[in-house]
Short mmCIF file of C-alpha atoms in Angstrom, two decimals:
data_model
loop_
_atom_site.label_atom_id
_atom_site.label_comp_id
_atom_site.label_asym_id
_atom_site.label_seq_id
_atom_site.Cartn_x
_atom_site.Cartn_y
_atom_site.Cartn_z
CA UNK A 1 104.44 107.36 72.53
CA UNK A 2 107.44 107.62 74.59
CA UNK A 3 108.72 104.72 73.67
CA UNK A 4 109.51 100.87 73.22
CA UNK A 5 110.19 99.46 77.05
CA UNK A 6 110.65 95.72 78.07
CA UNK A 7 109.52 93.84 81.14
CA UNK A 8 111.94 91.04 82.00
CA UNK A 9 109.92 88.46 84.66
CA UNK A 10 109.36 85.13 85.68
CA UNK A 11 105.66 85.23 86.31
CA UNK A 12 102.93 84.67 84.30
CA UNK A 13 101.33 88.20 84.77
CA UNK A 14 98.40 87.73 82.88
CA UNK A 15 97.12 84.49 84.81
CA UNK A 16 93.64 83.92 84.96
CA UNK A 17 93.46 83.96 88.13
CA UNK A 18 95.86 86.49 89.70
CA UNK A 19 97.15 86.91 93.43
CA UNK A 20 97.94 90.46 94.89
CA UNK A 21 101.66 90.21 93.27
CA UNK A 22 99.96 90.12 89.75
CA UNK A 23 97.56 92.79 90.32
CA UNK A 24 100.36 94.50 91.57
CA UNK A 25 102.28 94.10 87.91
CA UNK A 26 98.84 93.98 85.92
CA UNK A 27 98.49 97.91 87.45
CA UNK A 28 101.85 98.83 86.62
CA UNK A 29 101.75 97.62 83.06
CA UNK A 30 97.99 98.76 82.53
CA UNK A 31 99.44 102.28 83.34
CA UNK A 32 102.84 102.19 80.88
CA UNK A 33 100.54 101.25 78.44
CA UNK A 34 99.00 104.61 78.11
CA UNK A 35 102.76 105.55 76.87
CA UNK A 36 105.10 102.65 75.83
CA UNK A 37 105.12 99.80 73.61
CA UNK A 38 105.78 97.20 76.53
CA UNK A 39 107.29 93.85 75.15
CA UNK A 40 107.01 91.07 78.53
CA UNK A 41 109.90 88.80 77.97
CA UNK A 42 108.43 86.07 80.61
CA UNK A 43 110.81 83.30 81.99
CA UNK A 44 107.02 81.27 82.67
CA UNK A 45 106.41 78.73 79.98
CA UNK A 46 102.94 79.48 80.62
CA UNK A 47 102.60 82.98 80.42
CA UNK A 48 99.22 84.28 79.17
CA UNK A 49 99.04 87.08 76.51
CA UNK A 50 97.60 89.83 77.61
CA UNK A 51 94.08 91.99 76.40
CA UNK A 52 96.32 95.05 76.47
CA UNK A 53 96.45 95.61 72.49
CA UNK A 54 100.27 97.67 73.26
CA UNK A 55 101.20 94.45 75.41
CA UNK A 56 102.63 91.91 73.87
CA UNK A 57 104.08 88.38 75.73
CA UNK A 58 106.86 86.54 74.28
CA UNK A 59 108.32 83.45 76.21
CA UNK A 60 111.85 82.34 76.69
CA UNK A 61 111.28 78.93 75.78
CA UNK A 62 108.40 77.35 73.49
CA UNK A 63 106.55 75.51 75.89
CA UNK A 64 106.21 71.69 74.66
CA UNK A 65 103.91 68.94 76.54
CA UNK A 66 101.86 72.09 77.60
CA UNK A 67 99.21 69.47 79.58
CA UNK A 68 101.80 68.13 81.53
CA UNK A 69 103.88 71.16 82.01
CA UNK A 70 100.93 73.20 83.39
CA UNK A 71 100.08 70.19 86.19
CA UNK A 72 103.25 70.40 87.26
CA UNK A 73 102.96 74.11 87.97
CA UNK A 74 99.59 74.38 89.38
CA UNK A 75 99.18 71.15 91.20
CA UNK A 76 102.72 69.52 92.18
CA UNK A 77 103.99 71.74 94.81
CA UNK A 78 99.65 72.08 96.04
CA UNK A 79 100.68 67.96 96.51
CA UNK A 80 104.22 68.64 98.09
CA UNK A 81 102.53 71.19 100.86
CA UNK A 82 99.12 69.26 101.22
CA UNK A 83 100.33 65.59 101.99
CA UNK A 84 103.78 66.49 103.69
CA UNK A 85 102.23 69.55 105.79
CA UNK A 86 104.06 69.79 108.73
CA UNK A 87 107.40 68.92 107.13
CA UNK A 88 106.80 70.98 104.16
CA UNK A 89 109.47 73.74 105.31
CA UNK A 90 112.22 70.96 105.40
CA UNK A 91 111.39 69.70 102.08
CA UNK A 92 111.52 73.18 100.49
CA UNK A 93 114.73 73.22 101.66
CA UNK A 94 116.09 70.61 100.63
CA UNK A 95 114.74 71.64 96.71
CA UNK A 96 116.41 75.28 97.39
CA UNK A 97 119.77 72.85 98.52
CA UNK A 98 119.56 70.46 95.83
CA UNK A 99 118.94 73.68 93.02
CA UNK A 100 122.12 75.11 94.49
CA UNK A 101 124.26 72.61 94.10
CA UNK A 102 123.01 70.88 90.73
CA UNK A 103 122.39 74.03 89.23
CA UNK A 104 124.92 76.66 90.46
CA UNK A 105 123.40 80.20 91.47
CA UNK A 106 119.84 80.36 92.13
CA UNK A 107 119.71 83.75 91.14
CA UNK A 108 121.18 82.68 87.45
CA UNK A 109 120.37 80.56 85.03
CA UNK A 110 122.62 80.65 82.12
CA UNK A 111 120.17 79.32 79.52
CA UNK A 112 117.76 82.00 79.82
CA UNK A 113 120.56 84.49 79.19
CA UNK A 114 121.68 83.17 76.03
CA UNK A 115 117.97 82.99 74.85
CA UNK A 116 117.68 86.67 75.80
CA UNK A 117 120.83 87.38 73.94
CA UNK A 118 119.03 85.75 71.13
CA UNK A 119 115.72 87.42 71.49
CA UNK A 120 117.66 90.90 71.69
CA UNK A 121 118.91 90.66 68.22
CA UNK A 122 117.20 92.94 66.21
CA UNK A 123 115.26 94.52 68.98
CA UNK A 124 116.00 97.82 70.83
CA UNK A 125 114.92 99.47 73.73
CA UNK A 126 114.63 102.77 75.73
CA UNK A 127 113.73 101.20 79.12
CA UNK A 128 113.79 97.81 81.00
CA UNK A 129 112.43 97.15 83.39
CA UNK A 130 113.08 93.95 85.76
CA UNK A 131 110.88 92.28 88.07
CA UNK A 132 111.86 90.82 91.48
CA UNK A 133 115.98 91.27 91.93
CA UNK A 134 117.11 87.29 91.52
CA UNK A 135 116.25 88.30 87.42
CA UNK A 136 119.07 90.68 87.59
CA UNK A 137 121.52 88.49 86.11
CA UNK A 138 119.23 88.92 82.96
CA UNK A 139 120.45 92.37 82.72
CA UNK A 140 123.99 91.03 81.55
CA UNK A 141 122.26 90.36 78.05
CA UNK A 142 122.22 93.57 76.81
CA UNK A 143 126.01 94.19 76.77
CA UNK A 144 127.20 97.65 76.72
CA UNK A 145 123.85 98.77 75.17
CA UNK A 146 122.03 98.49 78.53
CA UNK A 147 119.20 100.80 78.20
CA UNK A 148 118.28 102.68 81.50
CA UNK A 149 117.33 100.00 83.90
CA UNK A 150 114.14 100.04 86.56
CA UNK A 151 113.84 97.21 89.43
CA UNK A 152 110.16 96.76 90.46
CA UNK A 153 110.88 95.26 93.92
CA UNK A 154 107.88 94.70 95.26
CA UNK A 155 109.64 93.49 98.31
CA UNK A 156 112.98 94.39 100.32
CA UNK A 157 113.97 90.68 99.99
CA UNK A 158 116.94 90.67 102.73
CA UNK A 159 114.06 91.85 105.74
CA UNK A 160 111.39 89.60 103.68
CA UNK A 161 113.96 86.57 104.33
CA UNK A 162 114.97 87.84 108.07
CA UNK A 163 111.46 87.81 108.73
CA UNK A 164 110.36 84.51 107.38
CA UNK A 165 113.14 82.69 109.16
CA UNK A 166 112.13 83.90 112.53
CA UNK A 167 108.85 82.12 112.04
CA UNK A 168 110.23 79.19 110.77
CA UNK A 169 109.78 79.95 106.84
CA UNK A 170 112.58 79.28 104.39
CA UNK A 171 112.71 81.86 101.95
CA UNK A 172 112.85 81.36 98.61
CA UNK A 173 115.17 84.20 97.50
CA UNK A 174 117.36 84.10 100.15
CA UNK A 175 119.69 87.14 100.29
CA UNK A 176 121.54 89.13 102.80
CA UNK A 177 121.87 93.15 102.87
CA UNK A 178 125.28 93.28 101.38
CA UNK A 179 124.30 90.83 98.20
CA UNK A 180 121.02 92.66 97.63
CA UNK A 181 122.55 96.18 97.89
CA UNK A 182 125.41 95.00 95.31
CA UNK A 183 123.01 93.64 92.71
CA UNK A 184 120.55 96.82 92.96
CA UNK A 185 123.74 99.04 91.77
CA UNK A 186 122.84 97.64 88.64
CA UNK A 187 119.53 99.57 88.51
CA UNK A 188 119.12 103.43 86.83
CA UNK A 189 115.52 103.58 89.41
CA UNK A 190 114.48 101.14 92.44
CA UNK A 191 110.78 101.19 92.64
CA UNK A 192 109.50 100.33 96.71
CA UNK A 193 106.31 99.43 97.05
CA UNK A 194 106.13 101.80 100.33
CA UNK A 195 107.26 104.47 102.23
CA UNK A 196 109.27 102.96 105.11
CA UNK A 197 111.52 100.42 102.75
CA UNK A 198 111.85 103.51 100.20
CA UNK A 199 113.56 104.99 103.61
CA UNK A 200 115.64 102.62 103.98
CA UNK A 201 117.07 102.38 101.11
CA UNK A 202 117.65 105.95 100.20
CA UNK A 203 120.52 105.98 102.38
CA UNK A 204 122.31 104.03 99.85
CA UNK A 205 120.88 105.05 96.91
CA UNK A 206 119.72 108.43 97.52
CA UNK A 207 117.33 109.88 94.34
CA UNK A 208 117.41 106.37 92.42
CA UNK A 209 114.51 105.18 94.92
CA UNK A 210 110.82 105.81 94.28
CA UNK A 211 107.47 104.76 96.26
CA UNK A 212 105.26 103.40 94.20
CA UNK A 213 102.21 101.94 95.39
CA UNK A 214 99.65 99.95 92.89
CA UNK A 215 96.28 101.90 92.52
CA UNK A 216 92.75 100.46 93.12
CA UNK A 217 89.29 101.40 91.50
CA UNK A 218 86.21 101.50 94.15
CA UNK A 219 83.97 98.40 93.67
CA UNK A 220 80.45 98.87 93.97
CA UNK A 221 80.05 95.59 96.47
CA UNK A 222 76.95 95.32 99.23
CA UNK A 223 77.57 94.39 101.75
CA UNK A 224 75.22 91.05 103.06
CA UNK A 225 72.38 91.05 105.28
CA UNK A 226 73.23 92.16 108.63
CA UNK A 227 70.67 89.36 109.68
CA UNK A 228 72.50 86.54 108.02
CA UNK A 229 75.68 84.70 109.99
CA UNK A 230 78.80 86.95 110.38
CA UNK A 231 81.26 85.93 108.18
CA UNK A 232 85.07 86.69 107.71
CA UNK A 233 87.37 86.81 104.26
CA UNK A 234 90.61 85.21 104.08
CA UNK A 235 91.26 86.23 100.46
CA UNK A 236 94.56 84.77 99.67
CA UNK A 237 97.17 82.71 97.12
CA UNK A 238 99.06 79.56 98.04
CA UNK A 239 102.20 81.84 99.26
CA UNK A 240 103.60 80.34 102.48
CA UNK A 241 103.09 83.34 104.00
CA UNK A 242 99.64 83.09 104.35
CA UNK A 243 99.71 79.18 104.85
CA UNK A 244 101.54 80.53 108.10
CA UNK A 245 99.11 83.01 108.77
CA UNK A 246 95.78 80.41 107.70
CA UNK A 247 97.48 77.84 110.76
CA UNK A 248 98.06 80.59 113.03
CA UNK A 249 94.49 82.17 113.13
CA UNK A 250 92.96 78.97 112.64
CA UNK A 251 95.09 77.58 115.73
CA UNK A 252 95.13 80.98 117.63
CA UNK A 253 91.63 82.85 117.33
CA UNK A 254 89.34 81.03 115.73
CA UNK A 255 88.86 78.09 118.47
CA UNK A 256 87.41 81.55 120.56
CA UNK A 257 85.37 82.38 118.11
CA UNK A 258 83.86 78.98 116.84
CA UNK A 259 80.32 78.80 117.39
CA UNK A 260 79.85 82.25 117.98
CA UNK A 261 77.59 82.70 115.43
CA UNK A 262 80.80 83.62 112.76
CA UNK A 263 82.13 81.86 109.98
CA UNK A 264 85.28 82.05 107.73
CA UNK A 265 85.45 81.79 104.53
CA UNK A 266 88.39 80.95 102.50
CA UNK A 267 88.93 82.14 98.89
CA UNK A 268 91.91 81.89 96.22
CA UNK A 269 94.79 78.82 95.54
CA UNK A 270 95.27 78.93 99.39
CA UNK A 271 92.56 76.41 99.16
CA UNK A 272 94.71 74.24 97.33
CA UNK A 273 96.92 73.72 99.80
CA UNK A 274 95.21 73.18 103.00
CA UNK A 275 93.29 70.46 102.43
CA UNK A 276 89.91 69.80 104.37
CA UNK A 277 88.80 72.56 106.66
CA UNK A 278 90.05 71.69 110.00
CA UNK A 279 87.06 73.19 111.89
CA UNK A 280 83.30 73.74 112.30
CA UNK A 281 82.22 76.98 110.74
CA UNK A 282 85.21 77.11 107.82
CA UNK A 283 84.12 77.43 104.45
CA UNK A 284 86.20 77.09 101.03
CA UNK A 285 85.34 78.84 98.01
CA UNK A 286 88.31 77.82 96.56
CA UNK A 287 89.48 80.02 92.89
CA UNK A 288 86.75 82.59 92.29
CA UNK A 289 85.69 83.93 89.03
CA UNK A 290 86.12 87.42 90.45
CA UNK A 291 87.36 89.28 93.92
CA UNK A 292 83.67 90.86 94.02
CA UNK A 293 82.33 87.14 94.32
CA UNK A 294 83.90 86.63 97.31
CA UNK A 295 83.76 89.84 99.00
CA UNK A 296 80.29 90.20 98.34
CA UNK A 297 79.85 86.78 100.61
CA UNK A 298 81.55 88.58 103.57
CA UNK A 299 80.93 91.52 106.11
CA UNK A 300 85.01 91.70 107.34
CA UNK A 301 88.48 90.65 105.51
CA UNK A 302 91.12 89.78 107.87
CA UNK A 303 94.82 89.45 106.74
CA UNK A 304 96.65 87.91 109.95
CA UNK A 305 100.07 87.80 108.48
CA UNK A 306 102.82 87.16 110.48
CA UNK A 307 105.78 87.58 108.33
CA UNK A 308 106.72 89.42 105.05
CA UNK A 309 107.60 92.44 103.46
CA UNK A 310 106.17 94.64 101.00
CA UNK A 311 103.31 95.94 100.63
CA UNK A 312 99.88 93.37 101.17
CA UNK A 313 97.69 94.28 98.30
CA UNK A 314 94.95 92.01 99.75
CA UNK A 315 94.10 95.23 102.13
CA UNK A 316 94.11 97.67 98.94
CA UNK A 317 91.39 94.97 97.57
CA UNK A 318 89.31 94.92 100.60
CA UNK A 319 89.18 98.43 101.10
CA UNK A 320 88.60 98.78 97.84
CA UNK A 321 85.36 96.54 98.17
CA UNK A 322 84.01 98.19 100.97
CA UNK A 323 85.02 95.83 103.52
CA UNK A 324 87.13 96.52 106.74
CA UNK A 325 90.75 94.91 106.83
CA UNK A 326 91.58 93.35 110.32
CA UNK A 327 95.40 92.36 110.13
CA UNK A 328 98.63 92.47 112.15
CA UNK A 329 101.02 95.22 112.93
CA UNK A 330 102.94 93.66 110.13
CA UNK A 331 100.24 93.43 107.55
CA UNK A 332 99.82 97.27 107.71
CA UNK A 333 103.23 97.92 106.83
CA UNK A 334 103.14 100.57 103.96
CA UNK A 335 99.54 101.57 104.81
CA UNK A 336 99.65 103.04 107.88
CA UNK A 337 98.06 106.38 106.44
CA UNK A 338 94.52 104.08 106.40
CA UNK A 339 94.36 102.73 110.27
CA UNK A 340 91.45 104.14 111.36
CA UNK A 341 90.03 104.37 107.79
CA UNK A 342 89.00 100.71 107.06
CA UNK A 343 91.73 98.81 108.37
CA UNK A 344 92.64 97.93 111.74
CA UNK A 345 95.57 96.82 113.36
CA UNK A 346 95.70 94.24 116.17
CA UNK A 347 98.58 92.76 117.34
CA UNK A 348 97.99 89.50 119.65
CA UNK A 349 95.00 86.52 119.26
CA UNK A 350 92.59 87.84 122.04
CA UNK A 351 92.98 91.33 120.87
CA UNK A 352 91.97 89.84 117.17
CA UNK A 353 88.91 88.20 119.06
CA UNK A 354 87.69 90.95 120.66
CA UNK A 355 87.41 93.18 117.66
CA UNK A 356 86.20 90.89 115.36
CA UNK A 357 83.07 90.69 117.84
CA UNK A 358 82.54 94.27 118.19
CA UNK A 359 82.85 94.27 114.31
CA UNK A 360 79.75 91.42 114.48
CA UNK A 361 78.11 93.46 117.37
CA UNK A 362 77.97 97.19 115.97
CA UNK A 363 77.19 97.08 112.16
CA UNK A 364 76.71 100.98 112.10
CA UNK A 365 81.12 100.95 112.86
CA UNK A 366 81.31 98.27 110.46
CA UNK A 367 79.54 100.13 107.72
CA UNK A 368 81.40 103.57 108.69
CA UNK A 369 84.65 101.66 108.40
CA UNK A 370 83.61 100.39 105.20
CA UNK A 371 82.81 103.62 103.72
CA UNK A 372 86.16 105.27 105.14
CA UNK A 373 88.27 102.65 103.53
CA UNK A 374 86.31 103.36 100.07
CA UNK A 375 87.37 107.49 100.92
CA UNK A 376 90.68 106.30 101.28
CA UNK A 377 91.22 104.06 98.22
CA UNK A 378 89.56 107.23 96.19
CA UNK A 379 92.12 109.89 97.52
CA UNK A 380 95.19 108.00 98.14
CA UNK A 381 94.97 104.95 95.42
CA UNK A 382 94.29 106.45 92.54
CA UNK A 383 96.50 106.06 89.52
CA UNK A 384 97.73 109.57 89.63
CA UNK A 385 98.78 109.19 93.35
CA UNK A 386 100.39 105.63 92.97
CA UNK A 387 101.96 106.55 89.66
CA UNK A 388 102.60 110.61 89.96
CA UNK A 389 106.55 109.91 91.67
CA UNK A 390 107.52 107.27 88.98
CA UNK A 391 106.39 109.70 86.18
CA UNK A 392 108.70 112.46 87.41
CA UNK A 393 111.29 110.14 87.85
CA UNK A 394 110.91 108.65 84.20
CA UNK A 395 111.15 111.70 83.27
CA UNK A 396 114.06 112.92 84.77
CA UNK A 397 116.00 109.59 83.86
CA UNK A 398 114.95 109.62 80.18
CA UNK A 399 115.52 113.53 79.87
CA UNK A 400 118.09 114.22 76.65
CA UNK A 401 121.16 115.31 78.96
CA UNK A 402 120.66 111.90 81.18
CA UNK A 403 121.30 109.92 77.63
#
């Protein structure tokens, strides 16, 4: 055991049905486990416990009225995006606006720090770690015996925010360069989730930056009958991210590919959220029990993202399944290592099009792709590659003469 560590977060990591963020922290935690004692101190009134038996969950608040509590979590905003669709960005806006103002700084939330305070007593630590950088403030709890200090990013927020303006998105942690910069000097370690942010960053922070990418496990998946229809993945959560990307493909490619003997089927809370399926040929499978369920339905995944940041764990999953990724210049971000090797990068609506029929046309390059994203996920995605940089680092920052 190296140690007792806490995980300060505001998402309920053990959800029962997780999106590629969770995974993301599932991974990370699955792997401390093998050395800490991991206390999750989770801002989510309806945090799960988790199986892990050296994971424990505690929550910031006791949750009371837990029925009504939980439908206001899972279904209000599904109502808020469903029934005002078009206007949705305007009233998400408006919630950020009135937060502001009623509330003070939406990256602080001065009841949660005086419950940490609270929770602290008694309770030491050799490591936090904090996830997402709007819990920062969190970090003021511990006083002058701050513990060394890890941010798990899992996004460069100031270019995620950049980028979802530009396509009409408001952000919800909206931050410029200089604010973000300032509140990461409060972190011992930055963890990026890829290569070219980790860049980018190192010229301000130099050593304190480290990639770390979230490992995958080969699934043993079939693929379905090449006689039966063609059919597509869109594997995704209610983010509005991929509500953007849902109305783009839907509006951009699929009208060319409609009745061409393909269909798309959509999978996870996205479903939630876009009501009836607007064309012929769209299928909803709504929550699944399991990714497998749904990827064993479909010959290709497609990711058409169109703004973001990060790394897009959805591609780890389908690759990891045996299934070729077809996404955007954008959605590739962090993975460019695997074009060519299960996923492939298009960049405008016909160019989409065209592959996805040659994908439906030639099932022997379908399967090789398939089987060279599976090579890929078992050389590059294993724990010891995703993990191997953060355990030096750990190392180095927990050595005795860094104390």
């Amino acid at each position: 055991m190296k140690g007792r560590l806490l995980v300060l977060t505001s998402h309920n990591i053990y959800a029962s049905t997780p999106n590629g963020a969770l995974h993301a922290m599932r991974n990370l935690m699955d792997w401390l486990a093998n050395d800490w004692s991991i206390n999750i101190y989770s801002l989510n009134p309806c945090s799960e416990p988790s199986p892990m038996p050296r994971v424990s969950v505690f929550h910031a608040k006791p949750l009371r009225r837990k029925r009504i509590t939980i439908f206001l979590n899972e279904y209000f905003d599904n109502l808020v995006i469903r029934y005002l669709r078009r206007g949705f960005n305007t009233v998400f806006e408006y919630l950020i606006r009135f937060h502001k103002e009623s509330k003070g700084n939406v990256f602080r939330n001065d009841q949660h720090l005086e419950n940490l305070r609270g929770f602290l007593q008694g309770r030491d630590y050799d490591l936090v770690i904090v996830e997402y950088i709007n819990n920062t403030y969190l970090l003021e709890a511990f006083g002058d015996t701050k513990p060394p200090a890890i941010l798990d990013m899992h996004d460069l927020m100031h270019v995620r925010a950049e980028r979802f303006r530009e396509v009409g998105i408001t952000p919800s942690i909206d931050i410029d360069r200089m604010e973000e910069y300032r509140l990461m000097r409060n972190y011992d370690l930055l963890m990026a989730i890829q290569a070219k942010e980790a860049g980018m960053l190192r010229e301000e922070f130099s050593d304190r930056v480290v990639v770390v990418r979230r490992p995958q496990q080969p699934v043993d998946c079939p693929l379905p009958d090449d006689e039966s229809p063609f059919r597509l993945l869109f594997l995704a959560s209610k983010a509005l991210f991929n509500l953007h990307a849902y109305d783009w493909f839907v509006s951009e490619v699929w009208p060319h590919l409609d009745g061409d003997g393909m269909e798309l089927l959509v999978a996870g809370s996205l479903c939630n959220v876009i009501g009836r399926p607007r064309r012929s040929n769209i299928r909803h499978l709504g929550l699944v029990d399991s990714l497998q369920d749904a990827y064993s339905l479909a010959h290709v995944s497609i990711n058409p993202v169109q703004a973001g940041s990060g790394l897009k764990i959805k591609n780890l999953e389908a690759l990891a399944h045996g299934r070729v990724m077809l996404t955007t210049p954008l959605g590739a971000e962090g993975m460019e290592d695997a074009v060519g090797h299960g996923l492939l990068v298009v960049q405008e609506p016909q160019e989409m099009v065209h592959e996805l029929q040659v994908l439906r046309d030639e099932p022997q390059r379908r399967h090789a792709l398939g089987e060279a994203g599976l090579s890929y996920i078992q050389e590059f995605m294993s724990p010891s590659a995703c993990f191997s940089e953060l355990d030096q680092a750990l190392s180095r920052l927990l050595s005795p003469d860094k104390r």
